[in-house]
Coordinates of C-alpha atoms and ligand atoms in Angstrom, one line a residue:
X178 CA 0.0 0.0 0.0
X179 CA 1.1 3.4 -0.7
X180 CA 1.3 6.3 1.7
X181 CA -1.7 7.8 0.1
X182 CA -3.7 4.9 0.0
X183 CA -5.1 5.8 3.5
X184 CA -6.5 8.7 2.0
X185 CA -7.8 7.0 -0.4
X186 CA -9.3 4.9 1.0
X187 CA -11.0 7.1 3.7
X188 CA -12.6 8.7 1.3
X189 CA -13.8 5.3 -0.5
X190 CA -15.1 5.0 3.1
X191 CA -17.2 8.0 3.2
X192 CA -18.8 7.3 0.3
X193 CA -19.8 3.7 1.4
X194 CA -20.9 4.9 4.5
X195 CA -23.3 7.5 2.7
X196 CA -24.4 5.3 0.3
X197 CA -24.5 1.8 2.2
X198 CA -28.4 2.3 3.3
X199 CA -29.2 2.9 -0.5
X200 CA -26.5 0.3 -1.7
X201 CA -28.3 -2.6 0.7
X202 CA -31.6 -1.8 -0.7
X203 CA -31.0 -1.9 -4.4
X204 CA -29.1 -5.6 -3.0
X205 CA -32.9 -6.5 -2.2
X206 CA -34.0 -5.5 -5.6
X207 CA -31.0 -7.5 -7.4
X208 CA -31.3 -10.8 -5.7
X209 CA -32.6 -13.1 -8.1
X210 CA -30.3 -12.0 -11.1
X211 CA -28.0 -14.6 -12.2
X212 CA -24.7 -11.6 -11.3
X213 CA -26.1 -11.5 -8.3
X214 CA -23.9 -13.7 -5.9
X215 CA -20.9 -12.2 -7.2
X216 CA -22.3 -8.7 -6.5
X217 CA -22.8 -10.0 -3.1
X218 CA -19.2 -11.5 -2.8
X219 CA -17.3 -8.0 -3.2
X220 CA -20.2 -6.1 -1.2
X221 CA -19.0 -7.9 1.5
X222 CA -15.6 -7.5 0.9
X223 CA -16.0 -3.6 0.7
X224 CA -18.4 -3.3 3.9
X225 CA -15.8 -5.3 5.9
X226 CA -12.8 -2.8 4.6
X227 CA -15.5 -0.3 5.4
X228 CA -16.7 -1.3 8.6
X229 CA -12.9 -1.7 9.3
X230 CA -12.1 2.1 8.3
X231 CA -14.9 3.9 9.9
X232 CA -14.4 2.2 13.0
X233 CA -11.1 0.8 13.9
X234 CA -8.7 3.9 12.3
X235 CA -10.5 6.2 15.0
X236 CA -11.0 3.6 17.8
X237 CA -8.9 2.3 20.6
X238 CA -6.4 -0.4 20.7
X239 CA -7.6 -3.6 24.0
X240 CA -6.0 -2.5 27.0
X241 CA -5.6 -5.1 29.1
X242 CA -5.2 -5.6 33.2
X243 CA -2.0 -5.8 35.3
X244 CA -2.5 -10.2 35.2
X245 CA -2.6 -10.4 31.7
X246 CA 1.1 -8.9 31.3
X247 CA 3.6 -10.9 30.1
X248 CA 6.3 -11.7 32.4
X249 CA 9.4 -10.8 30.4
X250 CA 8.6 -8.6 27.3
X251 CA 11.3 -9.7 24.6
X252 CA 13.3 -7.7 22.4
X253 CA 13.5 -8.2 18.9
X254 CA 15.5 -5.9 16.1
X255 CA 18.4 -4.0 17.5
X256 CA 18.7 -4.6 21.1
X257 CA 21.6 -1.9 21.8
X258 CA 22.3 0.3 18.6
X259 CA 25.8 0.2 17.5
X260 CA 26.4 3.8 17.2
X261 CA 29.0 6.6 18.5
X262 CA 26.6 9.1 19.7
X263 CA 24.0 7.0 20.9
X264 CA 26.4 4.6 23.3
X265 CA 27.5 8.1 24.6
X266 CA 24.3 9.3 25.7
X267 CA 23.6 5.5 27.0
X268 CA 26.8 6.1 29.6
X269 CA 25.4 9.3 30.6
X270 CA 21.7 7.7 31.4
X271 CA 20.5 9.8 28.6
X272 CA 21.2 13.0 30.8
X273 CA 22.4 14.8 27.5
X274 CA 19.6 13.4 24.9
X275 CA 17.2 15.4 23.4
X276 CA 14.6 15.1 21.0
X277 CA 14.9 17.7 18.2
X278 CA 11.7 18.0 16.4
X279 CA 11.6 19.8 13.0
X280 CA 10.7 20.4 9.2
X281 CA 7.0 21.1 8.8
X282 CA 6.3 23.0 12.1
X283 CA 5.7 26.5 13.4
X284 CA 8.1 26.4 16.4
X285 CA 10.9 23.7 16.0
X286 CA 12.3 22.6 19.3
X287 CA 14.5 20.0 21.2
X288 CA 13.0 18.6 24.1
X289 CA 15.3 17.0 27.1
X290 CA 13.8 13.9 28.8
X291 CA 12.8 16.2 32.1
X292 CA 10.6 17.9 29.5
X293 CA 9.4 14.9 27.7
X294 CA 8.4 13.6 31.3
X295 CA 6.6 16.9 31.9
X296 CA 4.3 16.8 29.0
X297 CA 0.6 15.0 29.5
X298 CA 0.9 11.6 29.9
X299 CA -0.6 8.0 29.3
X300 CA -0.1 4.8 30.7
X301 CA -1.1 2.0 28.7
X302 CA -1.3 -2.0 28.8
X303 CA -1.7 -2.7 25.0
X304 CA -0.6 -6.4 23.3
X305 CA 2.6 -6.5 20.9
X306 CA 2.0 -8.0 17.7
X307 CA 5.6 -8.9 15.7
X308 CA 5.2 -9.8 11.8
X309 CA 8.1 -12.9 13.3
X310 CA 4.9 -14.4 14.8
X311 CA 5.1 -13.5 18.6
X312 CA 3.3 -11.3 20.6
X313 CA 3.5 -9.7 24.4
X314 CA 1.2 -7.4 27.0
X315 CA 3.5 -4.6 28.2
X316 CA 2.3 -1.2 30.0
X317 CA 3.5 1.8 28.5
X318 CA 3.7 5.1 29.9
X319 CA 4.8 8.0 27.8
X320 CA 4.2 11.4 26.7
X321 CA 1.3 11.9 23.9
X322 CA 2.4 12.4 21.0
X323 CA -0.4 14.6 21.1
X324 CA 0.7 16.9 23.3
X325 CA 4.1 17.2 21.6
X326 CA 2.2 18.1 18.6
X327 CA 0.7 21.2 19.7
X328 CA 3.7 22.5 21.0
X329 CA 5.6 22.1 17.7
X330 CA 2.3 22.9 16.0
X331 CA 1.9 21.7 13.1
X332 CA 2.0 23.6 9.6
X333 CA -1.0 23.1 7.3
X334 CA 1.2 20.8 4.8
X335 CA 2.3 18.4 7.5
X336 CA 1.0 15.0 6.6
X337 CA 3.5 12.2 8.3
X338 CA 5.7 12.5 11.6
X339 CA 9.0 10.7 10.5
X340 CA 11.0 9.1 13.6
X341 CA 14.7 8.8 13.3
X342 CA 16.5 5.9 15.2
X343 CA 19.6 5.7 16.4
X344 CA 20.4 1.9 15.3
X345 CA 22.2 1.3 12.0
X346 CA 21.0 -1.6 10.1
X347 CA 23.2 -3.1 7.4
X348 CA 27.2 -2.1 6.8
X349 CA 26.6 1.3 5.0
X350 CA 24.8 2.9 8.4
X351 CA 21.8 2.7 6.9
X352 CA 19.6 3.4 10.2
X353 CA 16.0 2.5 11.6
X354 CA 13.3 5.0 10.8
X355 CA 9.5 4.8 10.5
X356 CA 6.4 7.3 9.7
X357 CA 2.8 7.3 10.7
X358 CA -0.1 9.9 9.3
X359 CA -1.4 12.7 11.5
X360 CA -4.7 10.8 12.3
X361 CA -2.7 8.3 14.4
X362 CA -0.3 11.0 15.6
X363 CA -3.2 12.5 17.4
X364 CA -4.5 9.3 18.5
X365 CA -5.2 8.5 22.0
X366 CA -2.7 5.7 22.5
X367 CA -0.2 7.1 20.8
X368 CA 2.8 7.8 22.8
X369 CA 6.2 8.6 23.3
X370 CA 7.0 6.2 25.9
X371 CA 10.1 6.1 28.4
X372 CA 8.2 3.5 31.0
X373 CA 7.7 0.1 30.5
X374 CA 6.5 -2.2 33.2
X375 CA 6.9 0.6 35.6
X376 CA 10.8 0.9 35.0
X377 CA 12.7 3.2 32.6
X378 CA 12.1 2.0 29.4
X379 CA 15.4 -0.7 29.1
X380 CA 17.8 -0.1 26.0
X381 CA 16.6 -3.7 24.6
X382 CA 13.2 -2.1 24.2
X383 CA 14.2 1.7 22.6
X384 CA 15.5 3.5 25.5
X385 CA 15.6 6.5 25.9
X386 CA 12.1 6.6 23.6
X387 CA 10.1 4.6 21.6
X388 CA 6.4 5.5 20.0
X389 CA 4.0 3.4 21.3
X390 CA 1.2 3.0 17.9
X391 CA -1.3 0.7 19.0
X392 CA -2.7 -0.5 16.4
X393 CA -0.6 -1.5 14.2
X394 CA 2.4 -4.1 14.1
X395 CA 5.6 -4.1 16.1
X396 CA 8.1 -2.9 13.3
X397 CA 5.8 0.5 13.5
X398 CA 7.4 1.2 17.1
X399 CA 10.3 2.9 16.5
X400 CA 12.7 2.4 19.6
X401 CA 15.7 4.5 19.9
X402 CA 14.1 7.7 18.6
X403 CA 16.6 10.7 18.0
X404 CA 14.8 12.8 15.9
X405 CA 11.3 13.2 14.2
X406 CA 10.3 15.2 11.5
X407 CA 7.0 16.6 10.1
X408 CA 7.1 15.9 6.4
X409 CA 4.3 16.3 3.2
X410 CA 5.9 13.0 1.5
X411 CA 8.7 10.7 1.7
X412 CA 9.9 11.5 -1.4
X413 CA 13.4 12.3 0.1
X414 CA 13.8 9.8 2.7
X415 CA 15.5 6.7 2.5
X416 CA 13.8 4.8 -0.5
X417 CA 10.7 6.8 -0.2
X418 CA 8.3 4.0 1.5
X419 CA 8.3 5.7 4.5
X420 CA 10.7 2.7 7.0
X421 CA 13.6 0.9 7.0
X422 CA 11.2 -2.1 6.5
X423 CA 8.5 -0.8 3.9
X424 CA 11.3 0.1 1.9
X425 CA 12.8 -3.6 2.2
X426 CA 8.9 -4.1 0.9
X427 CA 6.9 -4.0 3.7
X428 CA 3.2 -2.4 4.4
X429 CA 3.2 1.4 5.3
X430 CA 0.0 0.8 7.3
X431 CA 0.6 -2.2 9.7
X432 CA -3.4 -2.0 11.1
X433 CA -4.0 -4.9 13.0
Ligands
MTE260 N1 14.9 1.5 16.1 C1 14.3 0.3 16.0 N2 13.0 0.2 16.2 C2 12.4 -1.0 16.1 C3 13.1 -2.2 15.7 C4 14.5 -2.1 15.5 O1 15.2 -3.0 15.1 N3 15.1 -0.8 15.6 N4 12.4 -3.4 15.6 C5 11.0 -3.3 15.4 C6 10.3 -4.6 15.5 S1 10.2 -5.6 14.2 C7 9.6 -4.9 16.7 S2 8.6 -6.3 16.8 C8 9.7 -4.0 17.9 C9 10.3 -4.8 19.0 O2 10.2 -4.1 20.2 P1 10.9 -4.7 21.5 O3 12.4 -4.8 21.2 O4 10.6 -3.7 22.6 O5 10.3 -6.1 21.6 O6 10.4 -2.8 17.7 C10 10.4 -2.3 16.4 N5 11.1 -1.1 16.4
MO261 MO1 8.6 -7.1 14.7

């Protein structure tokens, strides 16, 4: 899927939402006509991506209790990045990291972890889903990304928040990154998180700050974030997919 396909496809969803009432009851009319069950067949097919787009891009990831949580929550990817700057700041407990925020944005700004811990918070217990074919319950506390937002605020244009890791990936430096769209940047359970388990988030799991996107797959949760960006397109960013992984070929939109 393309970045814009989201678009797309919300406004495919409007549409069927609009005309669903009238679209059902020309179905009554049709049945009978030898086209018929195939008609059928794709309605269905488009109600459940509709059903699935009006609801679930606005709604709320399960949250879970404190007995559902997993006892150890794994790390998978880069467990401690293999990078200059970022080992420094690691010896220093992170007391000289901050999080510059930049491009499409009416006041750029860096914030230090004291502010990132004073901005409104959430804690979360949410489920992990990896593509590898594991999953685990964590809680999650972080700043809202949200709130970071309307700090920055925001130029009209800004259609993706781009986050910037610190782990290289392959011989040539290549690092980690990942984008999502502005309607899950202002989502709920969205965060910036520096918690997990009640702990400082550990270095196997993004210290000092991963985003928390709950509803869609692991490799959407940056860990190690350095930097994030407010871009129109990814036009000039890595291979223009929008990750490290969608430009190795995988999905932008990870929904689960
Ligand atoms: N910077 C960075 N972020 C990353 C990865 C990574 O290798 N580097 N791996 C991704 C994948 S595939 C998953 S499943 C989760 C793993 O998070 P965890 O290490 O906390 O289990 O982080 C995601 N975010
Ligand atoms: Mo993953």
């Amino acid at each position: 899927m393309t970045p814009s396909e989201p678009n797309r496809r919300r406004v495919l969803a409007r549409l069927l939402a609009a005309g669903g009432a009238l679209f059902l009851a020309s179905c009554d009319r049709l049945s009978g006509t030898a086209w018929f069950p195939n008609l059928l067949d794709s309605g269905e097919k488009l109600s459940q991506v509709t059903q699935h787009l009006v609801t679930s891009r606005q709604s709320m990831a399960q949250e879970f209790a404190e007995p559902d949580l997993s006892p150890t929550f794994r790390s998978n990817g880069s467990a401690n990045p293999d990078d200059p700057r970022y080992q420094f700041l690691a010896a220093g407990e992170f007391a000289a990291y901050g999080l510059k925020v930049s491009g499409l944005v009416e006041h750029p700004a860096t914030f230090s972890l004291a502010e990132l811990h004073e901005l409104p918070a959430r804690t979360q217990i949410t489920r992990h889903d990896c593509v590898e074919g594991w999953s685990a319950i964590g809680k999650w506390k972080g700043a809202r990304l949200s709130a970071l937002l309307s700090r920055v605020r925001p130029k009209p244009a800004a259609r993706y928040v781009v986050f910037y890791c610190a782990d290289p990936m392959d011989d040539e430096g290549t690092k980690y990154y990942e984008s999502i769209d502005m309607e899950d940047a202002y989502h709920p359970q969205t965060i910036l998180a520096y918690e997990l388990n009640g702990q400082p988030l550990p270095i196997a799991n993004g210290a000092p700050l991963r985003v928390r996107v709950e509803r869609q797959l692991g490799y959407k949760m940056a860990k190690y974030i350095m930097r994030i960006e407010l871009v129109s397109s990814f036009a000039n960013i890595g291979e223009g997919k929008g990750g490290y992984w969608e430009d190795q070929g995988y999905e932008w939109y990870a929904g689960i």
